Coordinates of N, CA, C and O in Angstrom, one line a residue:
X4 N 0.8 -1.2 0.0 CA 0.0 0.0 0.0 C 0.9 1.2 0.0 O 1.8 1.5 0.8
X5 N 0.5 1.9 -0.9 CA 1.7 3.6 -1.1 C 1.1 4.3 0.6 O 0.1 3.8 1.2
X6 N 1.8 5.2 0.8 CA 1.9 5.7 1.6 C 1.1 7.2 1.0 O 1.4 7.7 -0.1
X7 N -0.2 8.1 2.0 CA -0.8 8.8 1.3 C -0.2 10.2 2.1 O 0.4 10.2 3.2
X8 N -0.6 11.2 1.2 CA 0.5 12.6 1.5 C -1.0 13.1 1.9 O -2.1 12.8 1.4
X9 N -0.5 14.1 3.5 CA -1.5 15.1 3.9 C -1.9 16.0 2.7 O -1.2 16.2 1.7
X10 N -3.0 16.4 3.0 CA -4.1 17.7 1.8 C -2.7 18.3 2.3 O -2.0 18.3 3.3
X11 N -2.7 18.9 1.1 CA -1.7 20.5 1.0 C 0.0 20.0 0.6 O 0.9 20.6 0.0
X12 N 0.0 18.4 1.3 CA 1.2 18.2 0.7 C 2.0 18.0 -0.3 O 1.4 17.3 -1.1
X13 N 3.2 18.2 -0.5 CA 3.6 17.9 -2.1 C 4.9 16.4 -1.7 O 5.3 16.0 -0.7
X14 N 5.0 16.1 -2.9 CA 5.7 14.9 -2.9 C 7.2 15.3 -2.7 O 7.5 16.4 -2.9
X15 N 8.1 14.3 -2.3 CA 9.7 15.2 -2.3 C 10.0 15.3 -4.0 O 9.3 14.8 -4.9
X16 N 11.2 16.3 -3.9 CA 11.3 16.4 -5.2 C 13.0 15.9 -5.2 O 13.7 16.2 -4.3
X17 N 13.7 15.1 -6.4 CA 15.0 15.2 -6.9 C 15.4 16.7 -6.0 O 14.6 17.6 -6.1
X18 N 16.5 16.9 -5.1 CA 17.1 18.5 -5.6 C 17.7 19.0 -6.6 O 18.7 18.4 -7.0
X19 N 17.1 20.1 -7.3 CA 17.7 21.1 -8.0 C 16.8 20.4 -9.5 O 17.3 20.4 -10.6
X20 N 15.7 20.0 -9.2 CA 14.8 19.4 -9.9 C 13.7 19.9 -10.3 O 13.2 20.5 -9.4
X21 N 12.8 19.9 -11.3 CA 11.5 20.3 -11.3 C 11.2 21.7 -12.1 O 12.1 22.2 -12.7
X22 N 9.8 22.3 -12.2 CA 9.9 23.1 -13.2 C 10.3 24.9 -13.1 O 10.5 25.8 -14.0
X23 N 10.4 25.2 -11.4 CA 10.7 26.1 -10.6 C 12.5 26.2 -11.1 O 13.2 27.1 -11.6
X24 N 12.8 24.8 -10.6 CA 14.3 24.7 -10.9 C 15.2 25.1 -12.3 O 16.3 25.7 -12.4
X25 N 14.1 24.4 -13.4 CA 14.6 24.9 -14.8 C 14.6 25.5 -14.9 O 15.6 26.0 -15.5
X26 N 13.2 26.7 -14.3 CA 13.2 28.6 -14.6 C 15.0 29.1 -14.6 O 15.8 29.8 -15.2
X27 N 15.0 28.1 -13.2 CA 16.0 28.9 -12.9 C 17.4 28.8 -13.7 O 18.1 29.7 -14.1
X28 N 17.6 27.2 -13.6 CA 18.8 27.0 -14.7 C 18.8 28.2 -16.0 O 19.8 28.9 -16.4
X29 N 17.9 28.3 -16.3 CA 17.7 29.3 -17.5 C 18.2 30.2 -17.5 O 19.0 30.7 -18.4
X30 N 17.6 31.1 -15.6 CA 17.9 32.7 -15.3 C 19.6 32.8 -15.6 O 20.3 33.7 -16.1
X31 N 19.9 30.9 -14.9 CA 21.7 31.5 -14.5 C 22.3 31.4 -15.8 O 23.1 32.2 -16.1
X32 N 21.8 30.0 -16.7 CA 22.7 30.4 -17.9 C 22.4 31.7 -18.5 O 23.6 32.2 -18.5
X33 N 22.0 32.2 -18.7 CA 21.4 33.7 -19.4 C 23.4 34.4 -19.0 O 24.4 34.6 -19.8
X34 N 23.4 34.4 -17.7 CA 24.6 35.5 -17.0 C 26.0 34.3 -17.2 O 27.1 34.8 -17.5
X35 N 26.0 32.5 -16.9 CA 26.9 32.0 -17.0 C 27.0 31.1 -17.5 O 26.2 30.2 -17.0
X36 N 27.7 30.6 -18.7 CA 27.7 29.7 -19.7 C 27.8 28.3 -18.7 O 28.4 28.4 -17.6
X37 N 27.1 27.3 -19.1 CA 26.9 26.1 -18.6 C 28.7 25.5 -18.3 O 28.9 24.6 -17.5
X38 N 29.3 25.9 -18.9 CA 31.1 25.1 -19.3 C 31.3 25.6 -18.5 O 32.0 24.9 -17.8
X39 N 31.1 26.8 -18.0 CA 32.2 27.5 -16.4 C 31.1 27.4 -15.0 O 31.3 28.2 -14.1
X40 N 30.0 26.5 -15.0 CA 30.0 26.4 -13.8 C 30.8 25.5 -13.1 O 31.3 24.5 -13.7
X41 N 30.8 25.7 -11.7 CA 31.8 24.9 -11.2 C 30.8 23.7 -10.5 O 30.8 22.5 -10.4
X42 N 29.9 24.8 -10.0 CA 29.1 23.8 -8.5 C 27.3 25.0 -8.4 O 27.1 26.1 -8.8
X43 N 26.5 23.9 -7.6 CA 25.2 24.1 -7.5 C 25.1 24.0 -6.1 O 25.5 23.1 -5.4
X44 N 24.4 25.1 -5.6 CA 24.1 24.4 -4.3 C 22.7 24.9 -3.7 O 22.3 26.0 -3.3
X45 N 22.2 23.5 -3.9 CA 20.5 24.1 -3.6 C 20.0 23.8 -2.4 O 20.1 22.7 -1.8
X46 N 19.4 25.1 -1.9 CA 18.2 24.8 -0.5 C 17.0 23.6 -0.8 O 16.8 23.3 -2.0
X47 N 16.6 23.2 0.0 CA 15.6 23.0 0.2 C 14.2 23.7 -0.5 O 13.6 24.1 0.5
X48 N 13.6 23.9 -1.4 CA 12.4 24.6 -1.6 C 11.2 24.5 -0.6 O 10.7 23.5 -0.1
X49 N 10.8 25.8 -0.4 CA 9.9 26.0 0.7 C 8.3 26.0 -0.5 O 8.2 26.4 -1.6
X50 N 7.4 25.4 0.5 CA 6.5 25.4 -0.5 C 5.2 25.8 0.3 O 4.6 25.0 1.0
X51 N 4.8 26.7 0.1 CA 3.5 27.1 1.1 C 2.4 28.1 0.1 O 2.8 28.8 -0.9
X52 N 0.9 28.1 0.6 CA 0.2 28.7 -0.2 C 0.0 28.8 -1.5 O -0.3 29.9 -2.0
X53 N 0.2 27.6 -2.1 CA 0.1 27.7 -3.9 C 1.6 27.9 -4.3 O 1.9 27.4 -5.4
X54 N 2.6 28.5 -3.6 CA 3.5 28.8 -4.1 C 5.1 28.0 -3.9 O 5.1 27.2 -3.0
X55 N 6.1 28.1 -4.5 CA 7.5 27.7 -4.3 C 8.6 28.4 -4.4 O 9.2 28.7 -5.4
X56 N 9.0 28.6 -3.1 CA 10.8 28.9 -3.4 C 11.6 28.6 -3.4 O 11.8 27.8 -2.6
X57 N 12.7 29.1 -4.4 CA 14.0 27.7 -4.6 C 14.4 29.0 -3.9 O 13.9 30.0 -3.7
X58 N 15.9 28.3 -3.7 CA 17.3 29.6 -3.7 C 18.4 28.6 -3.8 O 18.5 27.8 -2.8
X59 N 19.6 28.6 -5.2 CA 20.7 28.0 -5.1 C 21.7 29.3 -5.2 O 21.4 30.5 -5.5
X60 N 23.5 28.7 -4.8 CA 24.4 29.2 -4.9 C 24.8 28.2 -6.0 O 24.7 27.0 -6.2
X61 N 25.3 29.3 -6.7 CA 26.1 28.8 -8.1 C 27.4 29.6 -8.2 O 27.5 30.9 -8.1
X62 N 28.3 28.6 -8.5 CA 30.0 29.1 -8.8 C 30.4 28.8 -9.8 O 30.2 27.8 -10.4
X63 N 31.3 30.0 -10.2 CA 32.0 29.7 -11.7 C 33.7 29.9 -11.0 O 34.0 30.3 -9.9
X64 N 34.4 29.7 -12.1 CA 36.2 30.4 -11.5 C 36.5 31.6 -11.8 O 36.4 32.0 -12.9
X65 N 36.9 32.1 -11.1 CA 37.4 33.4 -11.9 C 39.1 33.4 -12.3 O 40.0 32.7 -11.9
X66 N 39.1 34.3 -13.0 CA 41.0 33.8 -13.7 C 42.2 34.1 -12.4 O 43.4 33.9 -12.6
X67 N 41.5 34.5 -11.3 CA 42.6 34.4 -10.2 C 42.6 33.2 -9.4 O 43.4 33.0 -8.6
X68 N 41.3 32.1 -9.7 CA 41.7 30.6 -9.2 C 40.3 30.9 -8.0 O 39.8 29.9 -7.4
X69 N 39.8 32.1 -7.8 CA 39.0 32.1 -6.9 C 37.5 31.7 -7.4 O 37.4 31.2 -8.6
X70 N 36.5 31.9 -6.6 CA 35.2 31.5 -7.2 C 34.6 32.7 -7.3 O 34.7 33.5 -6.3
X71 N 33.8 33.2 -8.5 CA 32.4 34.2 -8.6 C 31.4 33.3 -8.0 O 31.2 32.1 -8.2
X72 N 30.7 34.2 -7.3 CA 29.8 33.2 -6.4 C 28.5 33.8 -6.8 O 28.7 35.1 -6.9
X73 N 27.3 33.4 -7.1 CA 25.6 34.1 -7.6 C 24.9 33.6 -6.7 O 25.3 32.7 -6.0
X74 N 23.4 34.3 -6.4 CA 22.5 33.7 -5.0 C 21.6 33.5 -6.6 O 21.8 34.4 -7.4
X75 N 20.8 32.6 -7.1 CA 19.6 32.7 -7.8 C 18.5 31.6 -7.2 O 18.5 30.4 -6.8
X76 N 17.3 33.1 -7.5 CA 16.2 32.8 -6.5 C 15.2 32.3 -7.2 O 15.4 32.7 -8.3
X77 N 13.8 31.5 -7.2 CA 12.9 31.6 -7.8 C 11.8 31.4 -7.2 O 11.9 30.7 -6.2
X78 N 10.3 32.0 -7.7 CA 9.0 32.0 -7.3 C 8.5 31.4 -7.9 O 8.5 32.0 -9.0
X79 N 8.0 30.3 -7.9 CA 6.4 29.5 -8.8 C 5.4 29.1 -8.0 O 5.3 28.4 -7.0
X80 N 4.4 29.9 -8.8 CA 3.0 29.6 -8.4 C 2.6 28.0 -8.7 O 3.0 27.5 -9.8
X81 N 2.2 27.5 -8.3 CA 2.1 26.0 -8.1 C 1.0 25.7 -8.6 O 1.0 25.1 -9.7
X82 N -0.5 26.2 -7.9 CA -1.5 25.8 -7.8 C -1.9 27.6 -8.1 O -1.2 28.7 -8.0
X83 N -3.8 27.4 -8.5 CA -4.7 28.9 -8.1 C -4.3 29.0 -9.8 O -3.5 28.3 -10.5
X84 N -5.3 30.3 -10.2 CA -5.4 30.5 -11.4 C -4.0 31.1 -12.3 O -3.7 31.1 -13.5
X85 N -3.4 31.4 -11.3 CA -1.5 32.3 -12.2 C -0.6 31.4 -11.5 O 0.5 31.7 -10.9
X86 N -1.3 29.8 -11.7 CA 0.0 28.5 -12.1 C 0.5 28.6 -13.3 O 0.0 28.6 -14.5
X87 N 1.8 28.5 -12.8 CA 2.8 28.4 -13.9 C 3.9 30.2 -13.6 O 5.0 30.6 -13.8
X88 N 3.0 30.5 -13.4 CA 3.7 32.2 -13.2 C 4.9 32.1 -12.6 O 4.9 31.1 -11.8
X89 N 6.2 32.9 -12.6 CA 7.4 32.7 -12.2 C 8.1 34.0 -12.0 O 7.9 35.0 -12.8
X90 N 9.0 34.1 -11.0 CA 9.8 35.2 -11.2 C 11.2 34.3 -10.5 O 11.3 33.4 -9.6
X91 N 12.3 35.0 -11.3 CA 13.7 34.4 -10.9 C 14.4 35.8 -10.7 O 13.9 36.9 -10.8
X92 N 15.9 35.4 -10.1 CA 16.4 36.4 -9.8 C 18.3 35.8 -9.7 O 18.6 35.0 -8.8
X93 N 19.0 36.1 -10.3 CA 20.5 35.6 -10.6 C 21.4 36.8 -10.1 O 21.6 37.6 -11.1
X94 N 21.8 37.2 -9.3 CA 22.8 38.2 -8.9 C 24.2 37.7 -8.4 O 24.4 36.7 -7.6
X95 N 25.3 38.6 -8.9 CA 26.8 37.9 -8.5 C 26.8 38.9 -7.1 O 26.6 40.1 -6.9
X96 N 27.0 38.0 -6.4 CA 27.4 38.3 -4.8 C 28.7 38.5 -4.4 O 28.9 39.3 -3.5
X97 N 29.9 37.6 -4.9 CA 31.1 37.2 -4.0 C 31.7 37.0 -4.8 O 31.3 36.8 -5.9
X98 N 33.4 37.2 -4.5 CA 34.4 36.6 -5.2 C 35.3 36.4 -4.2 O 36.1 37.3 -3.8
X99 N 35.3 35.1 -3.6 CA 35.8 34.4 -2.8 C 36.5 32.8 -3.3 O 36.3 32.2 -4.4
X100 N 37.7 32.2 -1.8 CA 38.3 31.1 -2.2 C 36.8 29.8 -2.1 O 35.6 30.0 -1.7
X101 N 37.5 28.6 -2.4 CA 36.5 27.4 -2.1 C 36.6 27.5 -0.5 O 35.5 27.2 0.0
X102 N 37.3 27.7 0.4 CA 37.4 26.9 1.8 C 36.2 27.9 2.1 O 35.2 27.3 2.5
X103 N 36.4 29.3 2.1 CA 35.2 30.2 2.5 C 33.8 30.2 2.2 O 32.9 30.5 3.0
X104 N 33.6 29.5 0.5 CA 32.7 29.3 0.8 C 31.9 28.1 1.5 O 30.8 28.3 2.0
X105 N 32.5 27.2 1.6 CA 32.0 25.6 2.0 C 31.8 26.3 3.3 O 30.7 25.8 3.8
X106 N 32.3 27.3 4.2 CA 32.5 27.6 5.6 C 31.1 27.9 5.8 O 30.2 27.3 6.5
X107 N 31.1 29.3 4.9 CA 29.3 30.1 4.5 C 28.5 28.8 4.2 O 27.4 28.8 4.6
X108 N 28.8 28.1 3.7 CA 27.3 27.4 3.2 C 26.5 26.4 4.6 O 25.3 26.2 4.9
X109 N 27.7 25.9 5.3 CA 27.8 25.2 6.4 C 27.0 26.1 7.7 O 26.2 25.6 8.6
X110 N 27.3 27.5 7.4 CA 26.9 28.6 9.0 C 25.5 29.1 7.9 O 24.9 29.9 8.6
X111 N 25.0 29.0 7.2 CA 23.9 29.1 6.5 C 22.5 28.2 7.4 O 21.4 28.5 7.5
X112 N 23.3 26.9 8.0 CA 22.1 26.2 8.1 C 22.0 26.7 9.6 O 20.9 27.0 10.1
X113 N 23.3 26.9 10.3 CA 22.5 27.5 11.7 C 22.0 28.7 11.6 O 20.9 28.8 12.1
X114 N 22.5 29.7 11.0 CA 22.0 31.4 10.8 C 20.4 31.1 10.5 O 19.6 31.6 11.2
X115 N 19.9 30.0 9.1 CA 18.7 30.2 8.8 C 17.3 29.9 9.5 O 16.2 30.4 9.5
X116 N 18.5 28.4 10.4 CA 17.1 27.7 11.1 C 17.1 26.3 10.4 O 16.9 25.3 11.1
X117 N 17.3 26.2 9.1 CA 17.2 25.2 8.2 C 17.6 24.2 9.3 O 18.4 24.5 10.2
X118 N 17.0 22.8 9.2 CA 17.5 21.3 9.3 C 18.6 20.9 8.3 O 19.4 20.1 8.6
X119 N 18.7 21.5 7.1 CA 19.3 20.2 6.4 C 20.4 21.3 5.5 O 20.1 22.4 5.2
X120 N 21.6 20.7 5.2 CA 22.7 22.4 4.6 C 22.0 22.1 3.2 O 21.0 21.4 2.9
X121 N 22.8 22.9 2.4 CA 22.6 22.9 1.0 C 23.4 21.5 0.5 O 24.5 21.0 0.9
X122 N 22.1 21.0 -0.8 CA 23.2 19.8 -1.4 C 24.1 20.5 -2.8 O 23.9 21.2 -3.8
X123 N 24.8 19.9 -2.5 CA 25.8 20.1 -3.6 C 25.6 19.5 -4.9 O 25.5 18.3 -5.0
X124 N 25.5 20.4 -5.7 CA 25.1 19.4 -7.3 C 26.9 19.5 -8.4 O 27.8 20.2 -8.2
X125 N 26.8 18.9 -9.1 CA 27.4 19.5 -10.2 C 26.1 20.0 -11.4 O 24.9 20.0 -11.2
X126 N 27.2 20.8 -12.9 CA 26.5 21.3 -13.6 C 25.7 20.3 -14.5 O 24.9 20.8 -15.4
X127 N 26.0 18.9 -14.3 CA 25.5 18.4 -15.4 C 23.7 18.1 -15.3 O 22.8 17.7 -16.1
X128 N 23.7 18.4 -13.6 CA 22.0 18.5 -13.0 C 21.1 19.5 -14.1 O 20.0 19.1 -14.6
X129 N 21.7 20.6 -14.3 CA 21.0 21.6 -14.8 C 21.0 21.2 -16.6 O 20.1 21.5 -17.4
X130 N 22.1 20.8 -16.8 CA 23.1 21.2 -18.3 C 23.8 20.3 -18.5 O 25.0 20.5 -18.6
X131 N 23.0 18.9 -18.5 CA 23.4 17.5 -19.2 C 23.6 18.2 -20.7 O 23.2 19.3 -21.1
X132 N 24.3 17.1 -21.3 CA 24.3 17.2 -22.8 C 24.7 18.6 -23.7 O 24.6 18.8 -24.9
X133 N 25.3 19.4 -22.6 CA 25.8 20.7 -23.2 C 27.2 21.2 -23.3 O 27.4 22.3 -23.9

């Protein structure tokens, strides 16, 4: 017998998966070619009232060996009559080493509250076959 999900609940999702997520692959390639990302690192998506928020950290290298670091966000309407509606948001934040960031991503989960840190993807999640 499947196991049945409370009214209101949604099923787990793959991370860095789904159609909130592609918005977003999109937003980031737009600003960074799929070949120079380095790493993905996605929250958890919060899902409440019809709606969904992602937020990953995405790194490319920069030519001094350091990382360009981006916060990109997204909203999808889930459910209600402006399903499918979306807004994303891709902004370069940082230009920091790898040790600092792994440090930040780690003090993320206590600062937020979150249970669970960010998982770490590669680019091929987003930008198989490219």
């Amino acid at each position: 017998m499947a196991a049945s999900l409370d009214a209101g609940a949604f099923p787990p999702l793959t991370p860095g998966q789904g159609p909130g997520w592609a918005k977003l692959a999109a937003a980031v390639e737009a600003q960074v070619p799929p070949a120079e990302v380095e790493t993905i690192y996605v929250f958890r998506p919060i899902k409440r009232e019809g709606k969904e928020w992602g937020t990953a950290v995405v790194t490319r290298k920069a030519a001094d060996g350091r990382l360009r670091v981006y916060t990109a966000k997204y909203m999808l309407v889930v459910r209600g009559k402006e399903r499918g509606l979306s807004k994303v948001e891709v902004e370069e934040v940082a230009l920091t080493t790898a040790e600092v960031l792994a440090h930040v991503m780690q003090a993320t989960v206590a600062r937020g509250g979150d249970t669970e840190p960010p998982v770490e993807l590669g680019p091929a999640v987003w930008y198989e076959g490219r």
